[in-house]
PDB file of C-alpha atoms and ligand atoms in Angstrom:
ATOM      1  CA  MET A   1       1.334 -16.101   2.181  1.00  0.00           C
ATOM      2  CA  LYS A   2      -1.163 -13.236   2.279  1.00  0.00           C
ATOM      3  CA  GLU A   3       0.122 -10.147   4.104  1.00  0.00           C
ATOM      4  CA  LEU A   4      -1.511  -7.324   6.062  1.00  0.00           C
ATOM      5  CA  ALA A   5      -0.208  -3.743   5.795  1.00  0.00           C
ATOM      6  CA  PRO A   6      -2.055  -1.478   8.259  1.00  0.00           C
ATOM      7  CA  SER A   7      -2.151   2.108   6.960  1.00  0.00           C
ATOM      8  CA  ILE A   8      -1.053   4.550   9.676  1.00  0.00           C
ATOM      9  CA  LEU A   9      -3.018   7.398   8.056  1.00  0.00           C
ATOM     10  CA  SER A  10      -5.874   6.487  10.427  1.00  0.00           C
ATOM     11  CA  ALA A  11      -3.658   6.058  13.510  1.00  0.00           C
ATOM     12  CA  ASP A  12      -3.527   8.421  16.504  1.00  0.00           C
ATOM     13  CA  PHE A  13      -0.294  10.295  15.689  1.00  0.00           C
ATOM     14  CA  SER A  14       0.161  11.240  19.338  1.00  0.00           C
ATOM     15  CA  LYS A  15       0.659   7.504  20.017  1.00  0.00           C
ATOM     16  CA  LEU A  16       2.015   6.371  16.656  1.00  0.00           C
ATOM     17  CA  GLY A  17       4.916   4.204  17.837  1.00  0.00           C
ATOM     18  CA  GLU A  18       2.733   2.416  20.388  1.00  0.00           C
ATOM     19  CA  GLN A  19      -0.050   1.813  17.848  1.00  0.00           C
ATOM     20  CA  VAL A  20       2.335   0.491  15.192  1.00  0.00           C
ATOM     21  CA  ARG A  21       3.753  -1.895  17.790  1.00  0.00           C
ATOM     22  CA  MET A  22       0.211  -3.130  18.509  1.00  0.00           C
ATOM     23  CA  THR A  23      -0.188  -4.071  14.842  1.00  0.00           C
ATOM     24  CA  GLU A  24       3.202  -5.795  14.956  1.00  0.00           C
ATOM     25  CA  GLU A  25       2.151  -7.765  18.055  1.00  0.00           C
ATOM     26  CA  GLY A  26      -1.049  -8.642  16.221  1.00  0.00           C
ATOM     27  CA  GLY A  27       1.004 -10.190  13.398  1.00  0.00           C
ATOM     28  CA  ALA A  28       0.950  -7.510  10.668  1.00  0.00           C
ATOM     29  CA  GLN A  29       3.723  -8.083   8.097  1.00  0.00           C
ATOM     30  CA  LEU A  30       4.113  -4.471   6.834  1.00  0.00           C
ATOM     31  CA  VAL A  31       3.439  -0.857   7.837  1.00  0.00           C
ATOM     32  CA  HIS A  32       1.718   1.159   5.062  1.00  0.00           C
ATOM     33  CA  PHE A  33       2.716   4.823   4.855  1.00  0.00           C
ATOM     34  CA  ASP A  34       0.406   7.116   2.873  1.00  0.00           C
ATOM     35  CA  VAL A  35       2.447  10.116   1.733  1.00  0.00           C
ATOM     36  CA  MET A  36       0.284  12.888   0.300  1.00  0.00           C
ATOM     37  CA  ASP A  37       1.454  16.236  -1.131  1.00  0.00           C
ATOM     38  CA  GLY A  38      -1.802  18.194  -1.516  1.00  0.00           C
ATOM     39  CA  HIS A  39      -1.209  18.323  -5.292  1.00  0.00           C
ATOM     40  CA  PHE A  40      -1.602  14.793  -6.677  1.00  0.00           C
ATOM     41  CA  VAL A  41      -4.293  14.229  -4.034  1.00  0.00           C
ATOM     42  CA  PRO A  42      -6.428  16.869  -2.228  1.00  0.00           C
ATOM     43  CA  ASN A  43      -4.841  16.208   1.160  1.00  0.00           C
ATOM     44  CA  ILE A  44      -1.460  16.611   2.895  1.00  0.00           C
ATOM     45  CA  SER A  45      -0.336  13.831   5.240  1.00  0.00           C
ATOM     46  CA  TYR A  46       3.319  13.606   6.329  1.00  0.00           C
ATOM     47  CA  GLY A  47       6.888  13.348   5.023  1.00  0.00           C
ATOM     48  CA  ALA A  48       9.873  11.038   5.419  1.00  0.00           C
ATOM     49  CA  VAL A  49      10.513  12.225   8.963  1.00  0.00           C
ATOM     50  CA  VAL A  50       7.731   9.911  10.185  1.00  0.00           C
ATOM     51  CA  LEU A  51       9.427   6.865   8.641  1.00  0.00           C
ATOM     52  CA  LYS A  52      12.804   7.901  10.045  1.00  0.00           C
ATOM     53  CA  ASN A  53      11.259   8.233  13.503  1.00  0.00           C
ATOM     54  CA  LEU A  54       9.606   4.818  13.276  1.00  0.00           C
ATOM     55  CA  ALA A  55      12.502   2.918  11.697  1.00  0.00           C
ATOM     56  CA  GLY A  56      14.069   0.948  14.506  1.00  0.00           C
ATOM     57  CA  LYS A  57      10.928   1.223  16.649  1.00  0.00           C
ATOM     58  CA  THR A  58       9.353  -1.758  14.874  1.00  0.00           C
ATOM     59  CA  SER A  59      10.814  -4.823  13.168  1.00  0.00           C
ATOM     60  CA  ILE A  60       8.201  -4.970  10.414  1.00  0.00           C
ATOM     61  CA  PRO A  61       9.179  -3.516   7.020  1.00  0.00           C
ATOM     62  CA  PHE A  62       7.763  -0.352   5.459  1.00  0.00           C
ATOM     63  CA  ASP A  63       5.404  -0.197   2.483  1.00  0.00           C
ATOM     64  CA  VAL A  64       5.560   3.392   1.218  1.00  0.00           C
ATOM     65  CA  HIS A  65       2.697   4.685  -0.945  1.00  0.00           C
ATOM     66  CA  LEU A  66       3.714   7.970  -2.608  1.00  0.00           C
ATOM     67  CA  MET A  67       0.671   9.964  -3.657  1.00  0.00           C
ATOM     68  CA  ILE A  68       2.845  12.842  -4.786  1.00  0.00           C
ATOM     69  CA  GLU A  69       3.974  14.656  -7.921  1.00  0.00           C
ATOM     70  CA  ASN A  70       7.699  14.745  -8.830  1.00  0.00           C
ATOM     71  CA  ALA A  71       8.297  11.524  -6.915  1.00  0.00           C
ATOM     72  CA  ASP A  72      11.838  11.252  -8.380  1.00  0.00           C
ATOM     73  CA  ASP A  73      12.897  14.226  -6.251  1.00  0.00           C
ATOM     74  CA  TYR A  74      11.804  12.564  -2.994  1.00  0.00           C
ATOM     75  CA  ILE A  75      12.231   8.788  -3.387  1.00  0.00           C
ATOM     76  CA  ALA A  76      15.675   8.655  -1.730  1.00  0.00           C
ATOM     77  CA  ASP A  77      14.257  10.403   1.371  1.00  0.00           C
ATOM     78  CA  PHE A  78      11.961   7.432   1.969  1.00  0.00           C
ATOM     79  CA  VAL A  79      14.703   4.805   1.878  1.00  0.00           C
ATOM     80  CA  THR A  80      15.418   3.594   5.423  1.00  0.00           C
ATOM     81  CA  ASP A  81      16.759   0.254   6.702  1.00  0.00           C
ATOM     82  CA  SER A  82      13.083  -0.744   7.087  1.00  0.00           C
ATOM     83  CA  THR A  83      11.849   0.328   3.639  1.00  0.00           C
ATOM     84  CA  LYS A  84      10.799  -2.716   1.567  1.00  0.00           C
ATOM     85  CA  TYR A  85       8.463  -1.191  -1.073  1.00  0.00           C
ATOM     86  CA  ILE A  86       8.174   2.280  -2.568  1.00  0.00           C
ATOM     87  CA  THR A  87       5.105   2.657  -4.765  1.00  0.00           C
ATOM     88  CA  VAL A  88       4.475   5.541  -7.147  1.00  0.00           C
ATOM     89  CA  HIS A  89       1.311   6.380  -9.058  1.00  0.00           C
ATOM     90  CA  GLN A  90       1.195   5.625 -12.775  1.00  0.00           C
ATOM     91  CA  GLU A  91      -0.880   8.793 -13.144  1.00  0.00           C
ATOM     92  CA  ALA A  92       1.795  10.966 -11.497  1.00  0.00           C
ATOM     93  CA  CYS A  93       4.899   9.728 -13.345  1.00  0.00           C
ATOM     94  CA  THR A  94       5.963  11.169 -16.696  1.00  0.00           C
ATOM     95  CA  HIS A  95       8.815   8.628 -17.012  1.00  0.00           C
ATOM     96  CA  LEU A  96       7.460   5.662 -15.042  1.00  0.00           C
ATOM     97  CA  HIS A  97      10.083   3.151 -16.220  1.00  0.00           C
ATOM     98  CA  ARG A  98      12.896   5.509 -15.187  1.00  0.00           C
ATOM     99  CA  THR A  99      11.277   6.146 -11.795  1.00  0.00           C
ATOM    100  CA  MET A 100      10.912   2.425 -11.140  1.00  0.00           C
ATOM    101  CA  SER A 101      14.582   1.900 -12.071  1.00  0.00           C
ATOM    102  CA  HIS A 102      15.497   4.712  -9.653  1.00  0.00           C
ATOM    103  CA  ILE A 103      13.664   2.940  -6.806  1.00  0.00           C
ATOM    104  CA  LYS A 104      15.375  -0.381  -7.589  1.00  0.00           C
ATOM    105  CA  GLU A 105      18.818   1.233  -7.808  1.00  0.00           C
ATOM    106  CA  LEU A 106      18.261   2.336  -4.196  1.00  0.00           C
ATOM    107  CA  GLY A 107      17.804  -1.318  -3.192  1.00  0.00           C
ATOM    108  CA  VAL A 108      14.036  -1.070  -2.668  1.00  0.00           C
ATOM    109  CA  LYS A 109      11.230  -3.005  -4.387  1.00  0.00           C
ATOM    110  CA  ALA A 110       9.334  -0.898  -6.948  1.00  0.00           C
ATOM    111  CA  GLY A 111       5.545  -0.642  -6.873  1.00  0.00           C
ATOM    112  CA  VAL A 112       3.110   1.051  -9.238  1.00  0.00           C
ATOM    113  CA  ALA A 113      -0.343   2.199  -8.117  1.00  0.00           C
ATOM    114  CA  ILE A 114      -3.400   2.818 -10.301  1.00  0.00           C
ATOM    115  CA  ASN A 115      -6.465   4.841  -9.318  1.00  0.00           C
ATOM    116  CA  PRO A 116      -9.972   3.434  -9.740  1.00  0.00           C
ATOM    117  CA  ALA A 117     -10.385   5.219 -13.111  1.00  0.00           C
ATOM    118  CA  THR A 118      -7.053   4.007 -14.520  1.00  0.00           C
ATOM    119  CA  PRO A 119      -7.160   0.821 -16.643  1.00  0.00           C
ATOM    120  CA  VAL A 120      -4.836  -2.147 -16.101  1.00  0.00           C
ATOM    121  CA  SER A 121      -3.799  -1.791 -19.775  1.00  0.00           C
ATOM    122  CA  SER A 122      -1.886   1.386 -18.809  1.00  0.00           C
ATOM    123  CA  LEU A 123       0.582  -0.862 -16.945  1.00  0.00           C
ATOM    124  CA  GLU A 124       1.208  -3.266 -19.829  1.00  0.00           C
ATOM    125  CA  CYS A 125       4.778  -2.111 -20.420  1.00  0.00           C
ATOM    126  CA  VAL A 126       5.905  -2.206 -16.775  1.00  0.00           C
ATOM    127  CA  LEU A 127       4.297  -5.397 -15.418  1.00  0.00           C
ATOM    128  CA  GLU A 128       7.439  -7.419 -16.091  1.00  0.00           C
ATOM    129  CA  ASP A 129       9.599  -4.990 -14.071  1.00  0.00           C
ATOM    130  CA  ALA A 130       7.195  -4.288 -11.203  1.00  0.00           C
ATOM    131  CA  ASP A 131       7.612  -5.894  -7.785  1.00  0.00           C
ATOM    132  CA  LEU A 132       4.177  -4.681  -6.647  1.00  0.00           C
ATOM    133  CA  ILE A 133       0.998  -3.444  -8.309  1.00  0.00           C
ATOM    134  CA  LEU A 134      -1.247  -1.420  -5.998  1.00  0.00           C
ATOM    135  CA  VAL A 135      -4.894  -1.402  -7.069  1.00  0.00           C
ATOM    136  CA  MET A 136      -6.617   1.536  -5.376  1.00  0.00           C
ATOM    137  CA  SER A 137     -10.107   0.548  -4.243  1.00  0.00           C
ATOM    138  CA  VAL A 138     -10.930   4.149  -3.274  1.00  0.00           C
ATOM    139  CA  ASP A 139     -10.057   7.485  -4.868  1.00  0.00           C
ATOM    140  CA  PRO A 140      -6.799   8.380  -3.097  1.00  0.00           C
ATOM    141  CA  GLY A 141      -6.431  11.090  -0.476  1.00  0.00           C
ATOM    142  CA  PHE A 142      -8.375   9.974   2.569  1.00  0.00           C
ATOM    143  CA  GLY A 143      -8.959   7.050   4.911  1.00  0.00           C
ATOM    144  CA  GLY A 144     -12.423   5.816   5.836  1.00  0.00           C
ATOM    145  CA  GLN A 145     -13.913   5.860   2.320  1.00  0.00           C
ATOM    146  CA  SER A 146     -16.196   3.203   0.803  1.00  0.00           C
ATOM    147  CA  PHE A 147     -14.792   0.297  -1.188  1.00  0.00           C
ATOM    148  CA  ILE A 148     -15.313   0.554  -4.973  1.00  0.00           C
ATOM    149  CA  GLU A 149     -16.473  -2.944  -5.950  1.00  0.00           C
ATOM    150  CA  LYS A 150     -15.578  -2.564  -9.647  1.00  0.00           C
ATOM    151  CA  THR A 151     -11.873  -2.407  -8.781  1.00  0.00           C
ATOM    152  CA  LEU A 152     -11.998  -6.129  -8.003  1.00  0.00           C
ATOM    153  CA  GLU A 153     -12.214  -6.775 -11.771  1.00  0.00           C
ATOM    154  CA  LYS A 154      -8.845  -5.049 -12.198  1.00  0.00           C
ATOM    155  CA  THR A 155      -7.248  -7.204  -9.535  1.00  0.00           C
ATOM    156  CA  ALA A 156      -8.617 -10.354 -11.170  1.00  0.00           C
ATOM    157  CA  ALA A 157      -7.327  -9.180 -14.577  1.00  0.00           C
ATOM    158  CA  LEU A 158      -3.862  -8.548 -13.103  1.00  0.00           C
ATOM    159  CA  ASP A 159      -3.868 -11.966 -11.428  1.00  0.00           C
ATOM    160  CA  LYS A 160      -4.708 -13.588 -14.790  1.00  0.00           C
ATOM    161  CA  LEU A 161      -1.989 -11.639 -16.629  1.00  0.00           C
ATOM    162  CA  ARG A 162       0.492 -12.649 -13.936  1.00  0.00           C
ATOM    163  CA  ASP A 163      -0.367 -16.335 -14.308  1.00  0.00           C
ATOM    164  CA  GLU A 164      -0.358 -16.254 -18.123  1.00  0.00           C
ATOM    165  CA  ASN A 165       3.007 -14.461 -18.343  1.00  0.00           C
ATOM    166  CA  GLY A 166       4.828 -15.700 -15.239  1.00  0.00           C
ATOM    167  CA  TYR A 167       5.198 -12.159 -13.867  1.00  0.00           C
ATOM    168  CA  GLY A 168       6.595 -11.880 -10.332  1.00  0.00           C
ATOM    169  CA  PHE A 169       4.734  -8.842  -8.980  1.00  0.00           C
ATOM    170  CA  LYS A 170       2.591  -8.958  -5.851  1.00  0.00           C
ATOM    171  CA  ILE A 171      -0.893  -7.447  -5.953  1.00  0.00           C
ATOM    172  CA  GLU A 172      -1.923  -5.038  -3.194  1.00  0.00           C
ATOM    173  CA  MET A 173      -5.391  -3.510  -2.684  1.00  0.00           C
ATOM    174  CA  ASP A 174      -5.825  -0.329  -0.737  1.00  0.00           C
ATOM    175  CA  GLY A 175      -8.876   1.518   0.524  1.00  0.00           C
ATOM    176  CA  GLY A 176     -12.190   0.667   2.171  1.00  0.00           C
ATOM    177  CA  ILE A 177     -11.181  -2.886   3.111  1.00  0.00           C
ATOM    178  CA  GLY A 178     -12.676  -4.498   6.216  1.00  0.00           C
ATOM    179  CA  PRO A 179     -13.844  -7.897   7.527  1.00  0.00           C
ATOM    180  CA  ASP A 180     -17.002  -7.672   5.394  1.00  0.00           C
ATOM    181  CA  ASN A 181     -15.245  -7.528   2.003  1.00  0.00           C
ATOM    182  CA  LEU A 182     -11.882  -9.139   2.855  1.00  0.00           C
ATOM    183  CA  ASP A 183     -12.784 -12.533   1.339  1.00  0.00           C
ATOM    184  CA  ARG A 184     -13.742 -10.960  -2.014  1.00  0.00           C
ATOM    185  CA  VAL A 185     -10.534  -8.942  -2.075  1.00  0.00           C
ATOM    186  CA  LEU A 186      -8.425 -12.044  -1.407  1.00  0.00           C
ATOM    187  CA  SER A 187     -10.247 -14.323  -3.852  1.00  0.00           C
ATOM    188  CA  ALA A 188      -9.696 -11.754  -6.639  1.00  0.00           C
ATOM    189  CA  GLY A 189      -5.949 -12.486  -6.291  1.00  0.00           C
ATOM    190  CA  THR A 190      -4.733  -9.899  -3.775  1.00  0.00           C
ATOM    191  CA  ASP A 191      -1.526 -10.763  -1.903  1.00  0.00           C
ATOM    192  CA  ILE A 192      -1.211  -7.705   0.374  1.00  0.00           C
ATOM    193  CA  ILE A 193      -4.155  -6.065   2.120  1.00  0.00           C
ATOM    194  CA  VAL A 194      -3.971  -2.411   3.162  1.00  0.00           C
ATOM    195  CA  ALA A 195      -6.404  -1.430   5.892  1.00  0.00           C
ATOM    196  CA  GLY A 196      -6.404   1.843   7.807  1.00  0.00           C
ATOM    197  CA  SER A 197      -9.602   2.852   9.587  1.00  0.00           C
ATOM    198  CA  SER A 198     -10.798  -0.731  10.025  1.00  0.00           C
ATOM    199  CA  ILE A 199      -7.638  -1.417  12.041  1.00  0.00           C
ATOM    200  CA  PHE A 200      -6.797   1.822  13.848  1.00  0.00           C
ATOM    201  CA  LYS A 201     -10.298   3.169  14.546  1.00  0.00           C
ATOM    202  CA  CYS A 202     -10.921   0.299  16.977  1.00  0.00           C
ATOM    203  CA  GLU A 203     -10.691  -0.084  20.728  1.00  0.00           C
ATOM    204  CA  ASP A 204      -8.154  -2.910  20.599  1.00  0.00           C
ATOM    205  CA  ILE A 205      -5.772  -2.526  17.636  1.00  0.00           C
ATOM    206  CA  ARG A 206      -3.825  -5.687  18.408  1.00  0.00           C
ATOM    207  CA  GLU A 207      -6.971  -7.806  18.651  1.00  0.00           C
ATOM    208  CA  ARG A 208      -8.336  -6.275  15.421  1.00  0.00           C
ATOM    209  CA  THR A 209      -5.085  -7.026  13.619  1.00  0.00           C
ATOM    210  CA  GLU A 210      -5.244 -10.645  14.814  1.00  0.00           C
ATOM    211  CA  LEU A 211      -8.857 -10.856  13.599  1.00  0.00           C
ATOM    212  CA  PHE A 212      -7.826  -9.660  10.133  1.00  0.00           C
ATOM    213  CA  LEU A 213      -4.999 -12.172   9.965  1.00  0.00           C
ATOM    214  CA  ASN A 214      -7.210 -15.053  11.084  1.00  0.00           C
ATOM    215  CA  LEU A 215      -9.714 -14.141   8.361  1.00  0.00           C
ATOM    216  CA  MET A 216      -6.853 -13.935   5.829  1.00  0.00           C
ATOM    217  CA  ARG A 217      -5.625 -17.393   6.729  1.00  0.00           C
ATOM    218  CA  LYS A 218      -8.989 -19.075   6.100  1.00  0.00           C
TER     219      LYS A 218
HETATM  220  C1  DX5 B   1      -5.970   6.454   0.602  1.00  0.00           C
HETATM  221  C2  DX5 B   1      -4.794   5.624   1.112  1.00  0.00           C
HETATM  222  C3  DX5 B   1      -5.242   4.370   1.801  1.00  0.00           C
HETATM  223  C4  DX5 B   1      -6.114   4.635   3.014  1.00  0.00           C
HETATM  224  C5  DX5 B   1      -6.687   3.345   3.514  1.00  0.00           C
HETATM  225  O1  DX5 B   1      -5.486   7.445  -0.272  1.00  0.00           O
HETATM  226  O2  DX5 B   1      -3.959   5.244   0.057  1.00  0.00           O
HETATM  227  O3  DX5 B   1      -4.082   3.623   2.210  1.00  0.00           O
HETATM  228  O4  DX5 B   1      -5.340   5.228   4.031  1.00  0.00           O
HETATM  229  O5  DX5 B   1      -7.543   3.674   4.588  1.00  0.00           O
HETATM  230  P1  DX5 B   1      -8.945   2.922   4.776  1.00  0.00           P
HETATM  231  O6  DX5 B   1      -8.583   1.473   5.004  1.00  0.00           O
HETATM  232  O7  DX5 B   1      -9.523   3.592   5.990  1.00  0.00           O
HETATM  233  O8  DX5 B   1      -9.740   3.146   3.524  1.00  0.00           O
HETATM  234 ZN1   ZN B   2      -2.280   3.808   0.634  1.00  0.00          ZN
END
């Protein structure tokens, strides 16, 4: 089943718990946390304290996207009872296989993200071990950016590799996704949709979440 992971980066942080609950009531299956360190990406967002504050306030699991350097030093901080995925960037990991093993040893599914300029071939040696491949459809660091159409080719290539080799990873796309391009993102083979501004920058977050899910079920 296709899943929706609203990205809280675009939420109103003064009402974060309430807004996350609205996405849960709307049927979202995950909460997407964009962790940014101001080094790997030109922006600073928030740390593990936000997850710890939200764990227990919602029943939907956490999808943690680490846009940070030295992820190995911080991964354990992001493990809560709600944490289902922790995704690191291929571009930020010197020893990617070791980092993925570290995530799995903590009982969490391991994801690998690639930026728009990073080829799928760079993941060749980890596809068998990955639980999630995150295809960035914007250059990471900010919400509200425009979708990069060419990234759909990468998703389709990953979907083909998965079928040909019987890999078990899920494919997630992240950045610039809204009702107008959702069908193209899904038909390329995406399993999990991340959407931030197109969910949280709306009057009625619950209704918007329901709209997304209805479109995803078509
Ligand atoms: C960007 C983040 C995305 C972003 C998505 O670096 O990884 O998750 O918050 O936000 P929208 O949907 O507004 O592009
Ligand atoms: Zn993200």
